[in-house]
Amino acid sequence: MESSEVPRIVVGVDGSPSSYAALLWADRHAQTIGGAVEAIHVWDTPAARGWDGPTIEPLFDVEQARERFAQELRTVFPEGPPPGLTQHLVEGDPSDVLVRASEGAEVLVVGRRGRGGFARLVLGSVSQRCAQHAACPVVVVRQEDAPSR
């Protein structure tokens, strides 16, 4: 990394308390090292993956995801997002998206437990997959580890 580049801190946000703690940790770390936070919210359309169920309108899904992400950021930063925070709403598998986003990052920050269900436990958690495959160091934050604002 060139000295003129700002360190990137990538953080996954899924609406869970531990992802809120991860976002706060990432913000505090960015302030400490003069970095910039990239908050990533990953959404998935069940119909796009061929799951059984009613057909879902993709534009409706992306709008719901956008609204959910905006609400999550308001929950963590009620006074508004900190300067330099960038937001990325991406469709796909959370661990794949976050691993790709980790390329060139200073650190990838994820919560310990997200919104995944039993299938995620059987197949491996997002935080575990990120820790195994990310292109940078990974910090896994528990809800209890959130720094105070």
Tab-separated table of N, CA and C in Angstrom:
chain	number	residue	atom	x	y	z
A	1	MET	N	0.851	-1.173	0.000
A	1	MET	CA	0.000	0.000	0.000
A	1	MET	C	0.898	1.237	0.000
A	2	GLU	N	0.601	2.204	-0.868
A	2	GLU	CA	1.338	3.450	-0.915
A	2	GLU	C	0.970	4.293	0.291
A	3	SER	N	1.909	5.140	0.713
A	3	SER	CA	1.666	5.932	1.909
A	3	SER	C	0.509	6.917	1.745
A	4	SER	N	0.167	7.290	0.501
A	4	SER	CA	-0.926	8.230	0.291
A	4	SER	C	-2.302	7.561	0.355
A	5	GLU	N	-2.340	6.253	0.342
A	5	GLU	CA	-3.619	5.549	0.396
A	5	GLU	C	-4.157	5.508	1.823
A	6	VAL	N	-5.470	5.629	1.922
A	6	VAL	CA	-6.136	5.534	3.219
A	6	VAL	C	-6.439	4.069	3.474
A	7	PRO	N	-6.070	3.544	4.653
A	7	PRO	CA	-6.369	2.135	4.945
A	7	PRO	C	-7.868	1.871	4.910
A	8	ARG	N	-8.267	0.784	4.254
A	8	ARG	CA	-9.674	0.381	4.160
A	8	ARG	C	-9.995	-0.599	5.277
A	9	ILE	N	-11.058	-0.324	5.990
A	9	ILE	CA	-11.585	-1.248	6.990
A	9	ILE	C	-12.944	-1.696	6.468
A	10	VAL	N	-13.045	-2.959	6.092
A	10	VAL	CA	-14.272	-3.519	5.537
A	10	VAL	C	-15.036	-4.196	6.662
A	11	VAL	N	-16.337	-3.930	6.735
A	11	VAL	CA	-17.148	-4.522	7.805
A	11	VAL	C	-18.467	-5.021	7.228
A	12	GLY	N	-18.834	-6.236	7.622
A	12	GLY	CA	-20.110	-6.816	7.224
A	12	GLY	C	-21.199	-6.412	8.196
A	13	VAL	N	-22.331	-5.948	7.661
A	13	VAL	CA	-23.461	-5.515	8.495
A	13	VAL	C	-24.694	-6.306	8.065
A	14	ASP	N	-25.266	-7.079	8.997
A	14	ASP	CA	-26.432	-7.898	8.650
A	14	ASP	C	-27.636	-7.649	9.549
A	15	GLY	N	-27.573	-6.620	10.360
A	15	GLY	CA	-28.705	-6.312	11.234
A	15	GLY	C	-28.659	-6.986	12.586
A	16	SER	N	-27.687	-7.837	12.811
A	16	SER	CA	-27.574	-8.513	14.107
A	16	SER	C	-26.823	-7.619	15.090
A	17	PRO	N	-27.057	-7.812	16.387
A	17	PRO	CA	-26.324	-7.022	17.384
A	17	PRO	C	-24.799	-7.155	17.258
A	18	SER	N	-24.316	-8.338	16.909
A	18	SER	CA	-22.868	-8.479	16.783
A	18	SER	C	-22.336	-7.733	15.556
A	19	SER	N	-23.146	-7.604	14.496
A	19	SER	CA	-22.676	-6.822	13.344
A	19	SER	C	-22.677	-5.334	13.685
A	20	TYR	N	-23.598	-4.900	14.554
A	20	TYR	CA	-23.569	-3.512	15.018
A	20	TYR	C	-22.294	-3.271	15.827
A	21	ALA	N	-21.949	-4.234	16.663
A	21	ALA	CA	-20.714	-4.124	17.437
A	21	ALA	C	-19.503	-4.102	16.508
A	22	ALA	N	-19.534	-4.900	15.450
A	22	ALA	CA	-18.435	-4.919	14.479
A	22	ALA	C	-18.309	-3.569	13.779
A	23	LEU	N	-19.436	-2.958	13.441
A	23	LEU	CA	-19.421	-1.656	12.780
A	23	LEU	C	-18.851	-0.587	13.710
A	24	LEU	N	-19.228	-0.615	14.967
A	24	LEU	CA	-18.660	0.334	15.934
A	24	LEU	C	-17.163	0.106	16.114
A	25	TRP	N	-16.758	-1.166	16.171
A	25	TRP	CA	-15.328	-1.490	16.300
A	25	TRP	C	-14.566	-0.958	15.088
A	26	ALA	N	-15.117	-1.190	13.889
A	26	ALA	CA	-14.470	-0.741	12.656
A	26	ALA	C	-14.339	0.782	12.639
A	27	ASP	N	-15.380	1.478	13.065
A	27	ASP	CA	-15.337	2.941	13.103
A	27	ASP	C	-14.256	3.421	14.068
A	28	ARG	N	-14.204	2.833	15.237
A	28	ARG	CA	-13.185	3.226	16.228
A	28	ARG	C	-11.785	2.931	15.687
A	29	HIS	N	-11.608	1.782	15.060
A	29	HIS	CA	-10.296	1.427	14.487
A	29	HIS	C	-9.914	2.401	13.371
A	30	ALA	N	-10.870	2.754	12.524
A	30	ALA	CA	-10.603	3.705	11.438
A	30	ALA	C	-10.153	5.054	11.998
A	31	GLN	N	-10.788	5.507	13.057
A	31	GLN	CA	-10.395	6.772	13.688
A	31	GLN	C	-8.976	6.680	14.232
A	32	THR	N	-8.635	5.522	14.784
A	32	THR	CA	-7.313	5.332	15.384
A	32	THR	C	-6.203	5.343	14.344
A	33	ILE	N	-6.441	4.705	13.185
A	33	ILE	CA	-5.376	4.573	12.184
A	33	ILE	C	-5.533	5.524	11.000
A	34	GLY	N	-6.550	6.370	11.032
A	34	GLY	CA	-6.782	7.282	9.913
A	34	GLY	C	-7.305	6.565	8.684
A	35	GLY	N	-8.119	5.552	8.924
A	35	GLY	CA	-8.659	4.754	7.824
A	35	GLY	C	-10.081	5.145	7.473
A	36	ALA	N	-10.615	4.427	6.498
A	36	ALA	CA	-11.994	4.644	6.038
A	36	ALA	C	-12.759	3.331	6.144
A	37	VAL	N	-13.988	3.418	6.612
A	37	VAL	CA	-14.826	2.226	6.790
A	37	VAL	C	-15.691	2.019	5.559
A	38	GLU	N	-15.723	0.785	5.094
A	38	GLU	CA	-16.638	0.360	4.036
A	38	GLU	C	-17.607	-0.631	4.653
A	39	ALA	N	-18.847	-0.187	4.860
A	39	ALA	CA	-19.882	-1.050	5.420
A	39	ALA	C	-20.564	-1.785	4.278
A	40	ILE	N	-20.630	-3.105	4.399
A	40	ILE	CA	-21.215	-3.932	3.342
A	40	ILE	C	-22.398	-4.704	3.905
A	41	HIS	N	-23.529	-4.537	3.250
A	41	HIS	CA	-24.725	-5.305	3.594
A	41	HIS	C	-25.010	-6.225	2.409
A	42	VAL	N	-25.045	-7.510	2.652
A	42	VAL	CA	-25.265	-8.482	1.583
A	42	VAL	C	-26.682	-9.012	1.697
A	43	TRP	N	-27.374	-9.033	0.583
A	43	TRP	CA	-28.734	-9.556	0.554
A	43	TRP	C	-28.820	-10.617	-0.528
A	44	ASP	N	-29.813	-11.454	-0.389
A	44	ASP	CA	-29.980	-12.562	-1.312
A	44	ASP	C	-31.465	-12.737	-1.615
A	45	THR	N	-31.775	-12.989	-2.858
A	45	THR	CA	-33.148	-13.276	-3.264
A	45	THR	C	-33.320	-14.783	-3.334
A	46	PRO	N	-34.144	-15.379	-2.490
A	46	PRO	CA	-34.315	-16.831	-2.546
A	46	PRO	C	-34.688	-17.327	-3.938
A	47	ALA	N	-35.525	-16.619	-4.652
A	47	ALA	CA	-35.936	-17.060	-5.985
A	47	ALA	C	-34.759	-17.099	-6.949
A	48	ALA	N	-33.777	-16.236	-6.735
A	48	ALA	CA	-32.619	-16.188	-7.631
A	48	ALA	C	-31.759	-17.432	-7.484
A	49	ARG	N	-31.854	-18.105	-6.366
A	49	ARG	CA	-31.040	-19.286	-6.114
A	49	ARG	C	-31.799	-20.578	-6.419
A	50	GLY	N	-33.041	-20.449	-6.851
A	50	GLY	CA	-33.807	-21.632	-7.207
A	50	GLY	C	-34.487	-22.318	-6.042
A	51	TRP	N	-34.624	-21.633	-4.912
A	51	TRP	CA	-35.307	-22.230	-3.773
A	51	TRP	C	-36.785	-22.333	-4.091
A	52	ASP	N	-37.440	-23.268	-3.468
A	52	ASP	CA	-38.891	-23.375	-3.634
A	52	ASP	C	-39.565	-22.228	-2.909
A	53	GLY	N	-40.647	-21.809	-3.449
A	53	GLY	CA	-41.392	-20.742	-2.808
A	53	GLY	C	-41.978	-19.829	-3.858
A	54	PRO	N	-42.703	-18.834	-3.410
A	54	PRO	CA	-43.331	-17.923	-4.364
A	54	PRO	C	-42.286	-17.114	-5.115
A	55	THR	N	-42.626	-16.756	-6.333
A	55	THR	CA	-41.749	-15.904	-7.116
A	55	THR	C	-41.699	-14.535	-6.468
A	56	ILE	N	-40.498	-13.993	-6.376
A	56	ILE	CA	-40.301	-12.719	-5.704
A	56	ILE	C	-39.823	-11.702	-6.733
A	57	GLU	N	-40.342	-10.518	-6.667
A	57	GLU	CA	-39.940	-9.440	-7.561
A	57	GLU	C	-38.565	-8.913	-7.116
A	58	PRO	N	-37.515	-9.078	-7.924
A	58	PRO	CA	-36.166	-8.656	-7.527
A	58	PRO	C	-36.059	-7.187	-7.149
A	59	LEU	N	-36.773	-6.285	-7.842
A	59	LEU	CA	-36.688	-4.869	-7.494
A	59	LEU	C	-37.280	-4.610	-6.116
A	60	PHE	N	-38.315	-5.382	-5.755
A	60	PHE	CA	-38.886	-5.275	-4.415
A	60	PHE	C	-37.858	-5.713	-3.376
A	61	ASP	N	-37.159	-6.801	-3.658
A	61	ASP	CA	-36.143	-7.296	-2.734
A	61	ASP	C	-35.019	-6.296	-2.518
A	62	VAL	N	-34.508	-5.724	-3.585
A	62	VAL	CA	-33.403	-4.781	-3.443
A	62	VAL	C	-33.856	-3.537	-2.690
A	63	GLU	N	-35.086	-3.112	-2.905
A	63	GLU	CA	-35.595	-1.954	-2.177
A	63	GLU	C	-35.727	-2.275	-0.687
A	64	GLN	N	-36.219	-3.459	-0.375
A	64	GLN	CA	-36.298	-3.873	1.036
A	64	GLN	C	-34.905	-3.938	1.660
A	65	ALA	N	-33.944	-4.490	0.934
A	65	ALA	CA	-32.566	-4.581	1.435
A	65	ALA	C	-31.989	-3.191	1.656
A	66	ARG	N	-32.231	-2.283	0.740
A	66	ARG	CA	-31.729	-0.900	0.855
A	66	ARG	C	-32.311	-0.232	2.100
A	67	GLU	N	-33.618	-0.395	2.303
A	67	GLU	CA	-34.267	0.201	3.473
A	67	GLU	C	-33.741	-0.422	4.770
A	68	ARG	N	-33.561	-1.737	4.766
A	68	ARG	CA	-33.050	-2.429	5.945
A	68	ARG	C	-31.634	-1.946	6.284
A	69	PHE	N	-30.784	-1.818	5.267
A	69	PHE	CA	-29.412	-1.358	5.474
A	69	PHE	C	-29.402	0.071	6.029
A	70	ALA	N	-30.222	0.941	5.469
A	70	ALA	CA	-30.294	2.320	5.952
A	70	ALA	C	-30.735	2.349	7.417
A	71	GLN	N	-31.710	1.515	7.769
A	71	GLN	CA	-32.177	1.458	9.162
A	71	GLN	C	-31.077	0.935	10.085
A	72	GLU	N	-30.323	-0.056	9.630
A	72	GLU	CA	-29.224	-0.590	10.437
A	72	GLU	C	-28.190	0.495	10.722
A	73	LEU	N	-27.846	1.278	9.705
A	73	LEU	CA	-26.865	2.352	9.896
A	73	LEU	C	-27.415	3.421	10.830
A	74	ARG	N	-28.709	3.736	10.734
A	74	ARG	CA	-29.323	4.704	11.662
A	74	ARG	C	-29.322	4.170	13.091
A	75	THR	N	-29.496	2.864	13.246
A	75	THR	CA	-29.477	2.270	14.581
A	75	THR	C	-28.104	2.439	15.227
A	76	VAL	N	-27.055	2.201	14.460
A	76	VAL	CA	-25.690	2.280	14.990
A	76	VAL	C	-25.228	3.730	15.110
A	77	PHE	N	-25.588	4.555	14.133
A	77	PHE	CA	-25.156	5.952	14.114
A	77	PHE	C	-26.379	6.873	14.056
A	78	PRO	N	-27.096	7.038	15.180
A	78	PRO	CA	-28.329	7.834	15.167
A	78	PRO	C	-28.111	9.291	14.747
A	79	GLU	N	-26.918	9.807	14.940
A	79	GLU	CA	-26.619	11.191	14.559
A	79	GLU	C	-26.166	11.291	13.104
A	80	GLY	N	-26.176	10.178	12.407
A	80	GLY	CA	-25.720	10.151	11.020
A	80	GLY	C	-24.402	9.401	10.912
A	81	PRO	N	-24.127	8.854	9.739
A	81	PRO	CA	-22.901	8.081	9.571
A	81	PRO	C	-21.665	8.949	9.738
A	82	PRO	N	-20.583	8.364	10.233
A	82	PRO	CA	-19.351	9.138	10.401
A	82	PRO	C	-18.786	9.552	9.042
A	83	PRO	N	-18.010	10.630	9.017
A	83	PRO	CA	-17.401	11.058	7.760
A	83	PRO	C	-16.544	9.942	7.166
A	84	GLY	N	-16.620	9.787	5.876
A	84	GLY	CA	-15.789	8.795	5.196
A	84	GLY	C	-16.372	7.403	5.131
A	85	LEU	N	-17.492	7.151	5.804
A	85	LEU	CA	-18.115	5.825	5.740
A	85	LEU	C	-18.742	5.637	4.365
A	86	THR	N	-18.371	4.551	3.698
A	86	THR	CA	-19.026	4.228	2.430
A	86	THR	C	-19.908	3.012	2.648
A	87	GLN	N	-20.978	2.971	1.869
A	87	GLN	CA	-21.966	1.903	2.016
A	87	GLN	C	-22.059	1.120	0.718
A	88	HIS	N	-22.064	-0.195	0.857
A	88	HIS	CA	-22.195	-1.064	-0.305
A	88	HIS	C	-23.303	-2.073	-0.034
A	89	LEU	N	-24.290	-2.093	-0.908
A	89	LEU	CA	-25.370	-3.067	-0.858
A	89	LEU	C	-25.115	-4.039	-2.004
A	90	VAL	N	-24.879	-5.307	-1.653
A	90	VAL	CA	-24.453	-6.284	-2.652
A	90	VAL	C	-25.326	-7.527	-2.561
A	91	GLU	N	-25.765	-8.011	-3.710
A	91	GLU	CA	-26.517	-9.264	-3.739
A	91	GLU	C	-25.533	-10.423	-3.845
A	92	GLY	N	-25.763	-11.475	-3.061
A	92	GLY	CA	-24.902	-12.649	-3.144
A	92	GLY	C	-24.800	-13.381	-1.825
A	93	ASP	N	-23.815	-14.241	-1.759
A	93	ASP	CA	-23.510	-14.988	-0.538
A	93	ASP	C	-22.626	-14.108	0.345
A	94	PRO	N	-22.999	-13.907	1.617
A	94	PRO	CA	-22.243	-12.991	2.470
A	94	PRO	C	-20.750	-13.300	2.569
A	95	SER	N	-20.390	-14.549	2.787
A	95	SER	CA	-18.967	-14.842	2.942
A	95	SER	C	-18.208	-14.622	1.641
A	96	ASP	N	-18.793	-14.975	0.499
A	96	ASP	CA	-18.126	-14.737	-0.785
A	96	ASP	C	-17.913	-13.250	-1.032
A	97	VAL	N	-18.954	-12.466	-0.785
A	97	VAL	CA	-18.863	-11.020	-1.002
A	97	VAL	C	-17.809	-10.404	-0.086
A	98	LEU	N	-17.818	-10.771	1.186
A	98	LEU	CA	-16.869	-10.187	2.135
A	98	LEU	C	-15.433	-10.623	1.845
A	99	VAL	N	-15.243	-11.864	1.450
A	99	VAL	CA	-13.890	-12.323	1.097
A	99	VAL	C	-13.374	-11.526	-0.100
A	100	ARG	N	-14.204	-11.322	-1.116
A	100	ARG	CA	-13.786	-10.511	-2.276
A	100	ARG	C	-13.469	-9.078	-1.849
A	101	ALA	N	-14.292	-8.525	-0.971
A	101	ALA	CA	-14.085	-7.148	-0.510
A	101	ALA	C	-12.820	-7.014	0.331
A	102	SER	N	-12.348	-8.111	0.898
A	102	SER	CA	-11.156	-8.060	1.748
A	102	SER	C	-9.873	-7.827	0.956
A	103	GLU	N	-9.928	-8.018	-0.340
A	103	GLU	CA	-8.729	-7.817	-1.160
A	103	GLU	C	-8.304	-6.357	-1.100
A	104	GLY	N	-7.091	-6.122	-0.661
A	104	GLY	CA	-6.555	-4.774	-0.543
A	104	GLY	C	-6.963	-4.043	0.721
A	105	ALA	N	-7.731	-4.681	1.594
A	105	ALA	CA	-8.173	-4.031	2.829
A	105	ALA	C	-7.122	-4.194	3.925
A	106	GLU	N	-7.144	-3.279	4.850
A	106	GLU	CA	-6.291	-3.346	6.039
A	106	GLU	C	-6.783	-4.462	6.957
A	107	VAL	N	-8.111	-4.545	7.099
A	107	VAL	CA	-8.729	-5.535	7.973
A	107	VAL	C	-10.185	-5.729	7.548
A	108	LEU	N	-10.683	-6.939	7.756
A	108	LEU	CA	-12.094	-7.265	7.559
A	108	LEU	C	-12.680	-7.511	8.942
A	109	VAL	N	-13.798	-6.857	9.238
A	109	VAL	CA	-14.422	-6.962	10.559
A	109	VAL	C	-15.813	-7.572	10.383
A	110	VAL	N	-16.085	-8.622	11.142
A	110	VAL	CA	-17.387	-9.282	11.102
A	110	VAL	C	-17.857	-9.561	12.522
A	111	GLY	N	-19.169	-9.703	12.660
A	111	GLY	CA	-19.732	-10.081	13.946
A	111	GLY	C	-19.613	-11.580	14.143
A	112	ARG	N	-19.652	-11.991	15.394
A	112	ARG	CA	-19.511	-13.415	15.707
A	112	ARG	C	-20.722	-14.229	15.314
A	113	ARG	N	-21.876	-13.702	15.520
A	113	ARG	CA	-23.105	-14.417	15.171
A	113	ARG	C	-24.026	-13.467	14.450
A	114	GLY	N	-24.438	-13.873	13.252
A	114	GLY	CA	-25.325	-13.028	12.465
A	114	GLY	C	-26.732	-13.552	12.474
A	115	ARG	N	-27.409	-13.378	11.358
A	115	ARG	CA	-28.811	-13.755	11.242
A	115	ARG	C	-28.992	-15.125	10.639
A	116	GLY	N	-27.914	-15.847	10.355
A	116	GLY	CA	-28.033	-17.165	9.740
A	116	GLY	C	-28.744	-18.145	10.646
A	117	GLY	N	-29.361	-19.137	10.054
A	117	GLY	CA	-30.087	-20.144	10.816
A	117	GLY	C	-29.271	-21.414	10.972
A	118	PHE	N	-29.952	-22.510	11.249
A	118	PHE	CA	-29.294	-23.790	11.488
A	118	PHE	C	-28.450	-24.239	10.306
A	119	ALA	N	-28.907	-23.983	9.096
A	119	ALA	CA	-28.142	-24.391	7.908
A	119	ALA	C	-26.768	-23.752	7.908
A	120	ARG	N	-26.661	-22.514	8.344
A	120	ARG	CA	-25.352	-21.848	8.405
A	120	ARG	C	-24.435	-22.539	9.418
A	121	LEU	N	-25.022	-23.020	10.515
A	121	LEU	CA	-24.206	-23.710	11.512
A	121	LEU	C	-23.642	-25.001	10.943
A	122	VAL	N	-24.429	-25.697	10.173
A	122	VAL	CA	-23.986	-26.954	9.589
A	122	VAL	C	-22.938	-26.711	8.505
A	123	LEU	N	-23.162	-25.701	7.672
A	123	LEU	CA	-22.286	-25.443	6.542
A	123	LEU	C	-21.073	-24.597	6.907
A	124	GLY	N	-21.070	-23.959	8.037
A	124	GLY	CA	-19.982	-23.088	8.450
A	124	GLY	C	-20.443	-21.648	8.456
A	125	SER	N	-20.074	-20.921	9.469
A	125	SER	CA	-20.548	-19.548	9.611
A	125	SER	C	-19.806	-18.601	8.680
A	126	VAL	N	-20.404	-17.453	8.451
A	126	VAL	CA	-19.775	-16.425	7.621
A	126	VAL	C	-18.456	-16.000	8.244
A	127	SER	N	-18.448	-15.775	9.538
A	127	SER	CA	-17.200	-15.338	10.181
A	127	SER	C	-16.108	-16.395	10.047
A	128	GLN	N	-16.456	-17.650	10.158
A	128	GLN	CA	-15.456	-18.718	10.014
A	128	GLN	C	-14.915	-18.760	8.591
A	129	ARG	N	-15.785	-18.675	7.604
A	129	ARG	CA	-15.331	-18.702	6.207
A	129	ARG	C	-14.474	-17.481	5.893
A	130	CYS	N	-14.862	-16.334	6.426
A	130	CYS	CA	-14.061	-15.130	6.205
A	130	CYS	C	-12.675	-15.282	6.841
A	131	ALA	N	-12.642	-15.803	8.056
A	131	ALA	CA	-11.355	-15.992	8.736
A	131	ALA	C	-10.448	-16.951	7.966
A	132	GLN	N	-11.029	-17.922	7.322
A	132	GLN	CA	-10.240	-18.909	6.579
A	132	GLN	C	-9.792	-18.410	5.213
A	133	HIS	N	-10.565	-17.531	4.582
A	133	HIS	CA	-10.305	-17.215	3.177
A	133	HIS	C	-10.025	-15.750	2.861
A	134	ALA	N	-10.145	-14.851	3.821
A	134	ALA	CA	-9.953	-13.427	3.539
A	134	ALA	C	-8.518	-13.138	3.129
A	135	ALA	N	-8.350	-12.081	2.363
A	135	ALA	CA	-7.042	-11.672	1.858
A	135	ALA	C	-6.338	-10.716	2.824
A	136	CYS	N	-6.910	-10.502	3.997
A	136	CYS	CA	-6.340	-9.597	4.996
A	136	CYS	C	-6.655	-10.159	6.377
A	137	PRO	N	-6.102	-9.559	7.425
A	137	PRO	CA	-6.482	-10.006	8.772
A	137	PRO	C	-7.981	-9.817	8.999
A	138	VAL	N	-8.545	-10.690	9.832
A	138	VAL	CA	-9.980	-10.652	10.138
A	138	VAL	C	-10.158	-10.466	11.641
A	139	VAL	N	-11.032	-9.553	12.009
A	139	VAL	CA	-11.403	-9.342	13.406
A	139	VAL	C	-12.837	-9.806	13.552
A	140	VAL	N	-13.067	-10.731	14.480
A	140	VAL	CA	-14.411	-11.219	14.761
A	140	VAL	C	-14.841	-10.607	16.091
A	141	VAL	N	-15.914	-9.824	16.050
A	141	VAL	CA	-16.355	-9.049	17.209
A	141	VAL	C	-17.613	-9.666	17.789
A	142	ARG	N	-17.604	-9.846	19.089
A	142	ARG	CA	-18.817	-10.262	19.788
A	142	ARG	C	-19.605	-9.031	20.169
A	143	GLN	N	-20.883	-9.189	20.387
A	143	GLN	CA	-21.720	-8.053	20.783
A	143	GLN	C	-21.161	-7.390	22.036
A	144	GLU	N	-20.656	-8.175	22.946
A	144	GLU	CA	-20.134	-7.654	24.214
A	144	GLU	C	-18.861	-6.851	24.017
A	145	ASP	N	-18.196	-6.989	22.843
A	145	ASP	CA	-16.940	-6.305	22.585
A	145	ASP	C	-17.117	-4.907	22.009
A	146	ALA	N	-18.363	-4.482	21.822
A	146	ALA	CA	-18.601	-3.179	21.178
A	146	ALA	C	-18.013	-2.061	22.031
A	147	PRO	N	-17.235	-1.176	21.400
A	147	PRO	CA	-16.741	-0.027	22.155
A	147	PRO	C	-17.878	0.939	22.428
A	148	SER	N	-17.767	1.676	23.511
A	148	SER	CA	-18.804	2.672	23.798
A	148	SER	C	-18.580	3.864	22.880
A	149	ARG	N	-19.655	4.516	22.527
A	149	ARG	CA	-19.565	5.673	21.606
A	149	ARG	C	-19.218	6.911	22.356
